[in-house]
Coordinates of C-alpha atoms in Angstrom, one line a residue:
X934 CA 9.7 -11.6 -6.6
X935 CA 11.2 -14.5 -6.4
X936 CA 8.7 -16.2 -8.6
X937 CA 8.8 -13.6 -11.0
X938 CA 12.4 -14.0 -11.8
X939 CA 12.1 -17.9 -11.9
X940 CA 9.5 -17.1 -14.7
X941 CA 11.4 -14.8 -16.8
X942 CA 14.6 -17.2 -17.1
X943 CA 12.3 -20.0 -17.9
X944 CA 10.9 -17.3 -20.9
X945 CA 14.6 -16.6 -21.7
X946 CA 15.2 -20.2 -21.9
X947 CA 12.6 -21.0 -24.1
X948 CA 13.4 -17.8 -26.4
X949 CA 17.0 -19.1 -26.8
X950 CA 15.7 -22.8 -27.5
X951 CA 13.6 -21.0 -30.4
X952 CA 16.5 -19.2 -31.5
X953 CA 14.0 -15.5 -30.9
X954 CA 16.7 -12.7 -30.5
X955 CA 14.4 -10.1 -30.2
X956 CA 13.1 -11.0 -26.8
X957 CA 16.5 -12.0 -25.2
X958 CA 18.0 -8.6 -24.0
X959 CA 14.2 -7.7 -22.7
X960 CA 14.0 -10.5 -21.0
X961 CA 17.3 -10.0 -19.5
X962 CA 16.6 -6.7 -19.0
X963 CA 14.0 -7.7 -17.0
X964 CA 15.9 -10.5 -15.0
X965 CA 18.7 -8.0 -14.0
X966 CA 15.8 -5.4 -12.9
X967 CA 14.2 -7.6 -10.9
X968 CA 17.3 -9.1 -9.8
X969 CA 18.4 -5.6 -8.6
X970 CA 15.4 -4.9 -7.0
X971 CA 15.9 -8.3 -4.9
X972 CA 19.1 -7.5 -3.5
X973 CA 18.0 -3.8 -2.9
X974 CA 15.0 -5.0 -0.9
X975 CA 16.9 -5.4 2.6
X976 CA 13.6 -5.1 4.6
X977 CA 13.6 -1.8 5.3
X978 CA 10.2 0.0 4.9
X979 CA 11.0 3.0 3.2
X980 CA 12.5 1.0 0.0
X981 CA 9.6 -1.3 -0.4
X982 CA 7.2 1.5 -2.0
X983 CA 10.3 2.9 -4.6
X984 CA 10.7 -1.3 -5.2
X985 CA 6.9 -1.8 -6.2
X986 CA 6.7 1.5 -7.7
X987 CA 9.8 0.5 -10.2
X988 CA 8.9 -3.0 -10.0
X989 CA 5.8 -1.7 -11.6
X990 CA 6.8 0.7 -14.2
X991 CA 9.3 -2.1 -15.3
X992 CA 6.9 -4.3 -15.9
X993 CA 4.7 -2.2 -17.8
X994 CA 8.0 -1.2 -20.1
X995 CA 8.4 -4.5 -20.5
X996 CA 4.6 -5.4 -21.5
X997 CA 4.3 -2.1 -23.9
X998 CA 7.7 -2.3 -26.0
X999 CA 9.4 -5.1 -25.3
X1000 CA 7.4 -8.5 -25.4
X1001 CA 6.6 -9.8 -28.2
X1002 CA 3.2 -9.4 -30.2
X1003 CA 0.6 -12.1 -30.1
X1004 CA -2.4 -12.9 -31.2
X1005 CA -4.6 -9.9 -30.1
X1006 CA -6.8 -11.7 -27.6
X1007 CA -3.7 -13.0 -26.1
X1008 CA -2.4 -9.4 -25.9
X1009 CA -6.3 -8.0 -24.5
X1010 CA -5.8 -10.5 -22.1
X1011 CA -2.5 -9.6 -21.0
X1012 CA -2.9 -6.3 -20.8
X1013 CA -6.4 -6.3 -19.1
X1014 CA -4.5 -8.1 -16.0
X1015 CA -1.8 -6.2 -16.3
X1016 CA -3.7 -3.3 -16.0
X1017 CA -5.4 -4.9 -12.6
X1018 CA -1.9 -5.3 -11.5
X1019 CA -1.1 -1.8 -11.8
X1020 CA -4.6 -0.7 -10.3
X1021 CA -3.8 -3.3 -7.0
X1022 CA -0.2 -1.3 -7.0
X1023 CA -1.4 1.9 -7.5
X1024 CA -4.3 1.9 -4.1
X1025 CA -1.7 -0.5 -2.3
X1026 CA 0.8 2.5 -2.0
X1027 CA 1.1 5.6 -0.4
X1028 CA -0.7 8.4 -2.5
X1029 CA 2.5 10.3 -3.7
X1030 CA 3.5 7.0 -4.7
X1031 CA 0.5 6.4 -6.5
X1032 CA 0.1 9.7 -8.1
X1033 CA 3.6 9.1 -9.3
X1034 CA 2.8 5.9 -10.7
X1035 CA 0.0 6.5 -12.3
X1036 CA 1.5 9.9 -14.0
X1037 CA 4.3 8.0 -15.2
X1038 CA 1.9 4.9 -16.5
X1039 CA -0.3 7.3 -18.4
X1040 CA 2.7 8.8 -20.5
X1041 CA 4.3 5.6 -21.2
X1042 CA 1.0 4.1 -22.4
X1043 CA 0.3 7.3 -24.4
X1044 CA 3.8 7.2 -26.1
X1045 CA 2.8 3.6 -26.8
X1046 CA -0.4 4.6 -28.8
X1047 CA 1.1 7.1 -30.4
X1048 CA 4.3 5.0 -31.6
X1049 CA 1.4 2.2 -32.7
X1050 CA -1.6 4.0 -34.0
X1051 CA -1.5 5.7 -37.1
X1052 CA -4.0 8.5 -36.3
X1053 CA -4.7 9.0 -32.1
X1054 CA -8.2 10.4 -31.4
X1055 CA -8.5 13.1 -29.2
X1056 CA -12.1 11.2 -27.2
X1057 CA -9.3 8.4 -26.4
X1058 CA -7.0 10.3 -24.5
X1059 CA -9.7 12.5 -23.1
X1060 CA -11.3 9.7 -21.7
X1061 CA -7.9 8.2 -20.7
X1062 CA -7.3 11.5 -18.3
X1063 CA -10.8 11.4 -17.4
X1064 CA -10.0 7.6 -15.6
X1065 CA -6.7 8.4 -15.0
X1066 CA -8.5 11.6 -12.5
X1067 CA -11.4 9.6 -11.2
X1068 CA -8.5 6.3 -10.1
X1069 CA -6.1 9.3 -8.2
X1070 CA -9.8 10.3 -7.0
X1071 CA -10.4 7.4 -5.5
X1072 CA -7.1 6.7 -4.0
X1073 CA -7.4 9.7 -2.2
X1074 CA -10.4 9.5 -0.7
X1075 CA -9.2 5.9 0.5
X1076 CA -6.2 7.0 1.9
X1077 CA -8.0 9.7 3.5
X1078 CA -10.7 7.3 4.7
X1079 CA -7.4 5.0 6.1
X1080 CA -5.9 8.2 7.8
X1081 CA -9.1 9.2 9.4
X1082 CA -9.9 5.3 10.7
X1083 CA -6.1 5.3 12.4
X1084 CA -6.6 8.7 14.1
X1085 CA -9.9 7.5 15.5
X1086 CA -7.9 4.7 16.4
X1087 CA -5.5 6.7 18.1
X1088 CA -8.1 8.9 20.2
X1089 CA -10.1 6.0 21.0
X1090 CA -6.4 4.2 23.0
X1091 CA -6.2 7.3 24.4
X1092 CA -9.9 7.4 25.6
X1093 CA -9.3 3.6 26.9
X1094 CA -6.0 5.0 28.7
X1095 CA -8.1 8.2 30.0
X1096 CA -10.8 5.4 31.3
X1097 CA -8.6 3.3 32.7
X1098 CA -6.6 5.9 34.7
X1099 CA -10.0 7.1 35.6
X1100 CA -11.0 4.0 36.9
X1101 CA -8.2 3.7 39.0
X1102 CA -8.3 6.9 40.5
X1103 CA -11.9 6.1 41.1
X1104 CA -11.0 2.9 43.1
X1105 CA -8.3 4.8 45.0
X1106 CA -11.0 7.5 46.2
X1107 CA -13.3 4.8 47.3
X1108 CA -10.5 3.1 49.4
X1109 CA -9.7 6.7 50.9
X1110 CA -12.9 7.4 52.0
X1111 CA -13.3 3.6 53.3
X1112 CA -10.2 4.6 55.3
X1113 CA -11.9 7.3 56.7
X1114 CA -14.8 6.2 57.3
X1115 CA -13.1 3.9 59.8
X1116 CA -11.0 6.1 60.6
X1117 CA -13.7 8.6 61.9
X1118 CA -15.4 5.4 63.1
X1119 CA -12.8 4.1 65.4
X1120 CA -12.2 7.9 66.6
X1121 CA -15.9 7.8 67.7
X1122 CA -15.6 4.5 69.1
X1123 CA -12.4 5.8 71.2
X1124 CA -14.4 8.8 72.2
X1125 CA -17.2 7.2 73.4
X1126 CA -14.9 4.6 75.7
X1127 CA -12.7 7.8 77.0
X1128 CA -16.8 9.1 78.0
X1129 CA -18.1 5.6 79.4
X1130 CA -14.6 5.8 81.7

């Protein structure tokens, strides 16, 4: 995060070097945000998903409206890794997070294309659902897959707890019937000197 805001104020140095206006108050926009989500980050577990989460849908503001247009392999590149960013985001978090995330990241991107496209086609966002389904798909079934793998977890501690108090109950009954084994062997043993007398 740290990084992050290190990198922007070196951007919003450069911008007011170059005299570029229209990318100072985004940029500071996005200093303050992150800014605010350091201080808010007081390592407590429940505010790190709402931090990434925001973190996330920030940055993806930022990206779609606010930073300046480049060349367009420049901005393919950009946004290819910025969509891997949101992808490594979205499976990182919990599923509501995620579902929330990605909701949220398909209407901004679709209020993007609209704002920028002269005519939308109806195949594009179609298809745009279609992944947008299969990625909350797949989350699921992870998450599932990561609930199931710590219950099994969970019963197989119990099963080593289960063996282990079995084990020692075990080696108590052995020493018990040790114990009276001699015990029944001394009484004999008494028995047979009170008969000898």
């Amino acid at each position: 995060m740290s990084f992050f805001i290190v990198f922007q104020s070196i951007k919003l140095a450069i911008a007011l070097i170059l005299q570029n206006y229209s990318v100072v108050y985004p940029i500071i926009g996005m200093v303050g945000s992150s800014a605010v989500t350091k201080l808010f980050n007081i390592k407590k577990e429940y505010h790190q998903p709402a931090l990434i989460m925001f973190i996330n849908i920030s940055y993806t503001i930022y990206i779609l409206f606010f930073d300046p247009h480049s060349y367009v392999p420049t901005m393919y590149f950009r946004g290819a890794h910025q969509m891997m960013i949101n992808v490594i985001n979205i499976i990182g978090s919990e599923f509501i997070d995620s579902t929330l995330s990605l909701i949220v990241l398909y209407f901004l991107r679709l209020l993007h294309l609209i704002q920028n496209s002269e005519s939308v086609e109806f195949t594009s966002i179609l298809l745009a659902i279609g992944s947008n389904l299969s990625l909350l798909l797949i989350v699921y079934l992870y998450h599932k897959a990561i609930r199931s793998q710590f219950l099994l977890t969970q019963v197989d501690q119990r099963w080593k707890k289960v063996q282990s108090r079995f084990q020692m109950i075990q080696n108590l009954y052995q020493q018990i019937v040790k114990l009276k084994n001699f015990n029944t062997k001394m009484s004999h043993q008494h028995f047979h000197k009170q008969f000898i007398k």
